[in-house]
């Protein structure tokens, strides 16, 4: 165990040393060589690495593939140059550009978040085209197609130098800022929330993540950083025009470096830029105009090869060599550490949830018909019914994932008022946690990180959340797998992870959707004990289950749903003897058999 | 006719089936029962080639079909009627049925088979030019069965044919299955509706947590204590 | 009034051009569910082939379609087989996007490398001559493009509805697993569809080559507009893409005249964004759901 935790630590330290060496090299090599052209290459590396790192916050962490990031770069460039022409230092212009870029980013992204994957990419391309055309059109401001020159004012104040070294230092400084911001986001709550939202939006919502809010924050930060780099690059280039500042090819390149280095990782964009920029700049330098198109051709081919053979980029390759072999071992059957139960039956407490007259239609299908019931504090309510009876639809309405056509769901808030939550976020914050029938692990995260996404709900700081997550993991029998990738768990393990993530939110009402399906008999018994112990801490549980044995031993009360209607409810033993129930499950003949 | 030997299968890193064996003889009606999540659907998907087993073998009429793709398995005479109907929603009932006869050996008999199938499902004749999505659940299930028969299968597999249907329709579905079996087609059914299927079947298997735990004549299984307790609630 | 009629006619002719590019794009999206960012470069490759063949053999550029369309079919089929198929099961959408973006970048720059940035003019062989339809002047080549687009849309519709293969293609798009259970080889269907989609743009490129100068970046302009037409007409719908293209052609021509020719693209892309955001199923409505909203 100690060895197992040693290995990643040393690997981690080695990685940091490697990064430090690479970064130092970015300054040391050009200074040592002293050649103008080498300086230029390294400045270009810094600029592309910084832009790509900023892009990665949106494209990688949040998984929103922007192919229009040149919008923000261009805004920064134009803001800087226009203000310099008015006699304002680019150090100020940089922030003005960032502010405009943030506004643009929010205006551009907010309506686009409902679009996924290629459609988000298309929308960002369209926005980029609009910006380019507008930049060409408003000549008084941008100089139109003829472009803008910067006045030749030299010195730190104007970011323009005769020598290359100061420019390199500024570019390098910007790269460091971008890397630091990217690293900080990735290792704090926002980063966890972004990755969780990217991996499984519904599960993230159920864990109380404001998915739109965190994405907007990511986009705003990314846009601001891109704009600041854009300002500097404009000063470095001394001339800007719409075709180069708002260029689709440029946007694609920025994204490409991140993808080749390792999308969604902190250091990937840096590696991608360091690898590709020198190749292409040397080719351009050595072959000159003969080779126009060569670097683009190489980029395109490398990009195709990377997606085909190295989908996690260079960082994926690095991980493959450093990862400790055989990280998950055997069956995930660690005992569930259930607390011993109090022997005497408890009285159910006050009502905590009221469900009244729920109706839902999908097209012509009446999937929920007048469903109503109440849930008391510290009660386990079993929900049974044949497949396709509409149980999960009811759950979706009890957690804000579906809006009922009619009827209402009221929840007693901790302060004792009845409230009617609407969105998944409302439900989460009032203390309703849910699992999903089809397990929704955040595949790119470890077991511990998965549970932390839930734990952040009550513990905003990483340290506290980690501690809470570990505690929950041990309680759920997931202790030995904290550092395993969630995707490596067995189906039983995934079911427990699903429950653990919700438990880490410390909910007052727990909605469990078939958490026992597909797990073995021993685990069913353990899971029953665990649920009873959760119930005994005062949590109310609504559980959809098919495993009858579990339903019978677990539930204080049972409701039976068939064809979207409640056909029976009450004591579990009475309910299973009900003729309607038998008919719903087994068909009419059976009642006479 | 069908022989599944020591098959392990699953999705990604998740193992669903462990060491599963079963056999089906010509003309039999065999059922596999088990709870939700026991691996019944995965088993049928593995036989039909939608899932490739990790270990073990599957032979059909003495020939190995373990690694065949789904469309090749159909050509051999094994057809699966999938869970939840899986019709082509924006195609007419007629086109859905014609797609059933897409495989090479069924293509040439397409018109004859269509005629025979419509004899069995007279109701569908009136619906031929409607879009599949406009049909009721019971009618859709009938289209799914009819579409499966259009492939002229030697072995027809049903995955949860009663899923989401009203009890009265369920009874009709099982009547149809009995008629299909009466035409000489071998039938393999996977069902949660344990009572109905065991009534309809010659033999049965019980699948729990991805393993076969019981196998016997259907009558004997109906009387079996474990089955009665776990699945019939008696 | 005459001017207005002339602008409308110009818009419709332009729409025909867009349509012939958009049809293949929407076919590939509708069936394979992949957005082919390299579609514009397919057009560019086709136009260069057309240019080389018609100048090299001194034949009418329209005749080169007999070679260009099959060549593009092969290019499309290879793209699906070698680039997209290995990525079909990838969990992350970004790999498919970047795969075709990479192909697009590579093809465009390859053309730059081979032909340089200069434009290539395919001989017109009379298709740039004008005919008068009443008061309106139109290039004969534009009429042919529009006619070809109409024929292509009708032909594809008949193929999809009336033939066994066409039905198999639709079935695969509607329910892939069920199609496999019918004995349909889904991988072959995807390769075939990608090939057909590319062949459509191949046919288009032989018709467009004599009208527009060919350059390595010509594809970018057309493909972005084609995306607009496809989304406007409802993703995956072939007639939708055709009517979408006519609408966009009209918008382009009218806004160019009444708002300013340098703002035409801004108008077109603004409409695109509005449709994408407000009515993603397109103006003519299909079932296609592009936001994949999870429950």
PDB file of N, CA, C and O in Angstrom, chain A residues 354-381:
ATOM      1  N   UNK A 354     -43.458  16.175  -0.220  1.00  0.00           N
ATOM      2  CA  UNK A 354     -44.836  15.940  -0.645  1.00  0.00           C
ATOM      3  C   UNK A 354     -44.897  15.956  -2.165  1.00  0.00           C
ATOM      4  O   UNK A 354     -44.431  16.912  -2.794  1.00  0.00           O
ATOM      5  N   UNK A 355     -45.440  14.907  -2.709  1.00  0.00           N
ATOM      6  CA  UNK A 355     -45.582  14.806  -4.155  1.00  0.00           C
ATOM      7  C   UNK A 355     -47.069  14.777  -4.449  1.00  0.00           C
ATOM      8  O   UNK A 355     -47.789  13.955  -3.892  1.00  0.00           O
ATOM      9  N   UNK A 356     -47.527  15.697  -5.293  1.00  0.00           N
ATOM     10  CA  UNK A 356     -48.975  15.800  -5.511  1.00  0.00           C
ATOM     11  C   UNK A 356     -49.313  15.814  -7.002  1.00  0.00           C
ATOM     12  O   UNK A 356     -48.797  16.640  -7.750  1.00  0.00           O
ATOM     13  N   UNK A 357     -50.137  14.879  -7.390  1.00  0.00           N
ATOM     14  CA  UNK A 357     -50.773  14.887  -8.723  1.00  0.00           C
ATOM     15  C   UNK A 357     -49.840  15.041  -9.911  1.00  0.00           C
ATOM     16  O   UNK A 357     -50.132  15.803 -10.823  1.00  0.00           O
ATOM     17  N   UNK A 358     -48.730  14.333  -9.921  1.00  0.00           N
ATOM     18  CA  UNK A 358     -47.805  14.471 -11.042  1.00  0.00           C
ATOM     19  C   UNK A 358     -48.384  13.863 -12.320  1.00  0.00           C
ATOM     20  O   UNK A 358     -48.917  12.764 -12.317  1.00  0.00           O
ATOM     21  N   UNK A 359     -48.264  14.624 -13.398  1.00  0.00           N
ATOM     22  CA  UNK A 359     -48.694  14.159 -14.712  1.00  0.00           C
ATOM     23  C   UNK A 359     -47.563  14.408 -15.688  1.00  0.00           C
ATOM     24  O   UNK A 359     -46.922  15.454 -15.650  1.00  0.00           O
ATOM     25  N   UNK A 360     -47.308  13.453 -16.561  1.00  0.00           N
ATOM     26  CA  UNK A 360     -46.298  13.685 -17.600  1.00  0.00           C
ATOM     27  C   UNK A 360     -46.671  12.926 -18.870  1.00  0.00           C
ATOM     28  O   UNK A 360     -47.045  11.758 -18.812  1.00  0.00           O
ATOM     29  N   UNK A 361     -46.590  13.641 -19.991  1.00  0.00           N
ATOM     30  CA  UNK A 361     -46.821  13.010 -21.296  1.00  0.00           C
ATOM     31  C   UNK A 361     -45.549  13.120 -22.111  1.00  0.00           C
ATOM     32  O   UNK A 361     -44.894  14.143 -22.085  1.00  0.00           O
ATOM     33  N   UNK A 362     -45.201  12.050 -22.826  1.00  0.00           N
ATOM     34  CA  UNK A 362     -44.157  12.144 -23.856  1.00  0.00           C
ATOM     35  C   UNK A 362     -44.855  11.901 -25.176  1.00  0.00           C
ATOM     36  O   UNK A 362     -45.263  10.781 -25.457  1.00  0.00           O
ATOM     37  N   UNK A 363     -44.997  12.954 -25.976  1.00  0.00           N
ATOM     38  CA  UNK A 363     -45.770  12.783 -27.198  1.00  0.00           C
ATOM     39  C   UNK A 363     -47.164  12.318 -26.823  1.00  0.00           C
ATOM     40  O   UNK A 363     -47.815  12.904 -25.970  1.00  0.00           O
ATOM     41  N   UNK A 364     -47.629  11.241 -27.416  1.00  0.00           N
ATOM     42  CA  UNK A 364     -48.961  10.744 -27.107  1.00  0.00           C
ATOM     43  C   UNK A 364     -48.982   9.807 -25.909  1.00  0.00           C
ATOM     44  O   UNK A 364     -50.038   9.341 -25.493  1.00  0.00           O
ATOM     45  N   UNK A 365     -47.798   9.537 -25.350  1.00  0.00           N
ATOM     46  CA  UNK A 365     -47.709   8.542 -24.298  1.00  0.00           C
ATOM     47  C   UNK A 365     -47.912   9.180 -22.926  1.00  0.00           C
ATOM     48  O   UNK A 365     -47.235  10.138 -22.585  1.00  0.00           O
ATOM     49  N   UNK A 366     -48.837   8.631 -22.150  1.00  0.00           N
ATOM     50  CA  UNK A 366     -49.088   9.157 -20.815  1.00  0.00           C
ATOM     51  C   UNK A 366     -48.196   8.377 -19.846  1.00  0.00           C
ATOM     52  O   UNK A 366     -48.539   7.295 -19.413  1.00  0.00           O
ATOM     53  N   UNK A 367     -47.029   8.911 -19.538  1.00  0.00           N
ATOM     54  CA  UNK A 367     -46.058   8.103 -18.803  1.00  0.00           C
ATOM     55  C   UNK A 367     -46.201   8.229 -17.291  1.00  0.00           C
ATOM     56  O   UNK A 367     -45.767   7.354 -16.558  1.00  0.00           O
ATOM     57  N   UNK A 368     -46.776   9.328 -16.838  1.00  0.00           N
ATOM     58  CA  UNK A 368     -47.025   9.464 -15.406  1.00  0.00           C
ATOM     59  C   UNK A 368     -48.443   9.999 -15.240  1.00  0.00           C
ATOM     60  O   UNK A 368     -48.794  11.014 -15.823  1.00  0.00           O
ATOM     61  N   UNK A 369     -49.238   9.271 -14.471  1.00  0.00           N
ATOM     62  CA  UNK A 369     -50.642   9.630 -14.360  1.00  0.00           C
ATOM     63  C   UNK A 369     -51.011   9.778 -12.882  1.00  0.00           C
ATOM     64  O   UNK A 369     -51.116   8.784 -12.169  1.00  0.00           O
ATOM     65  N   UNK A 370     -51.140  11.032 -12.443  1.00  0.00           N
ATOM     66  CA  UNK A 370     -51.619  11.327 -11.102  1.00  0.00           C
ATOM     67  C   UNK A 370     -50.841  10.592 -10.012  1.00  0.00           C
ATOM     68  O   UNK A 370     -51.415   9.887  -9.198  1.00  0.00           O
ATOM     69  N   UNK A 371     -49.537  10.757 -10.019  1.00  0.00           N
ATOM     70  CA  UNK A 371     -48.719  10.135  -8.975  1.00  0.00           C
ATOM     71  C   UNK A 371     -48.582  11.095  -7.802  1.00  0.00           C
ATOM     72  O   UNK A 371     -48.204  12.248  -7.981  1.00  0.00           O
ATOM     73  N   UNK A 372     -48.926  10.629  -6.624  1.00  0.00           N
ATOM     74  CA  UNK A 372     -48.795  11.451  -5.422  1.00  0.00           C
ATOM     75  C   UNK A 372     -48.479  10.592  -4.227  1.00  0.00           C
ATOM     76  O   UNK A 372     -48.977   9.473  -4.114  1.00  0.00           O
ATOM     77  N   UNK A 373     -47.616  11.084  -3.349  1.00  0.00           N
ATOM     78  CA  UNK A 373     -47.325  10.383  -2.098  1.00  0.00           C
ATOM     79  C   UNK A 373     -46.543  11.328  -1.201  1.00  0.00           C
ATOM     80  O   UNK A 373     -46.173  12.423  -1.619  1.00  0.00           O
ATOM     81  N   UNK A 374     -46.317  10.918   0.028  1.00  0.00           N
ATOM     82  CA  UNK A 374     -45.483  11.723   0.922  1.00  0.00           C
ATOM     83  C   UNK A 374     -44.351  10.867   1.439  1.00  0.00           C
ATOM     84  O   UNK A 374     -44.435   9.643   1.457  1.00  0.00           O
ATOM     85  N   UNK A 375     -43.291  11.548   1.844  1.00  0.00           N
ATOM     86  CA  UNK A 375     -42.137  10.846   2.403  1.00  0.00           C
ATOM     87  C   UNK A 375     -41.857  11.455   3.766  1.00  0.00           C
ATOM     88  O   UNK A 375     -41.897  12.667   3.941  1.00  0.00           O
ATOM     89  N   UNK A 376     -41.598  10.563   4.756  1.00  0.00           N
ATOM     90  CA  UNK A 376     -41.334  11.057   6.100  1.00  0.00           C
ATOM     91  C   UNK A 376     -39.844  10.993   6.404  1.00  0.00           C
ATOM     92  O   UNK A 376     -39.090  10.279   5.745  1.00  0.00           O
ATOM     93  N   UNK A 377     -39.480  11.747   7.410  1.00  0.00           N
ATOM     94  CA  UNK A 377     -38.079  11.768   7.822  1.00  0.00           C
ATOM     95  C   UNK A 377     -37.668  10.377   8.312  1.00  0.00           C
ATOM     96  O   UNK A 377     -38.391   9.743   9.081  1.00  0.00           O
ATOM     97  N   UNK A 378     -36.512   9.907   7.859  1.00  0.00           N
ATOM     98  CA  UNK A 378     -36.000   8.629   8.336  1.00  0.00           C
ATOM     99  C   UNK A 378     -36.803   7.431   7.874  1.00  0.00           C
ATOM    100  O   UNK A 378     -36.871   6.409   8.553  1.00  0.00           O
ATOM    101  N   UNK A 379     -37.427   7.563   6.717  1.00  0.00           N
ATOM    102  CA  UNK A 379     -38.248   6.474   6.202  1.00  0.00           C
ATOM    103  C   UNK A 379     -37.631   5.943   4.908  1.00  0.00           C
ATOM    104  O   UNK A 379     -37.047   6.706   4.136  1.00  0.00           O
ATOM    105  N   UNK A 380     -37.765   4.642   4.683  1.00  0.00           N
ATOM    106  CA  UNK A 380     -37.375   4.106   3.379  1.00  0.00           C
ATOM    107  C   UNK A 380     -38.633   3.729   2.630  1.00  0.00           C
ATOM    108  O   UNK A 380     -39.419   2.907   3.087  1.00  0.00           O
ATOM    109  N   UNK A 381     -38.799   4.386   1.470  1.00  0.00           N
ATOM    110  CA  UNK A 381     -39.971   4.134   0.650  1.00  0.00           C
ATOM    111  C   UNK A 381     -39.510   3.354  -0.576  1.00  0.00           C
ATOM    112  O   UNK A 381     -38.691   3.837  -1.348  1.00  0.00           O
TER     113      UNK A 381
END
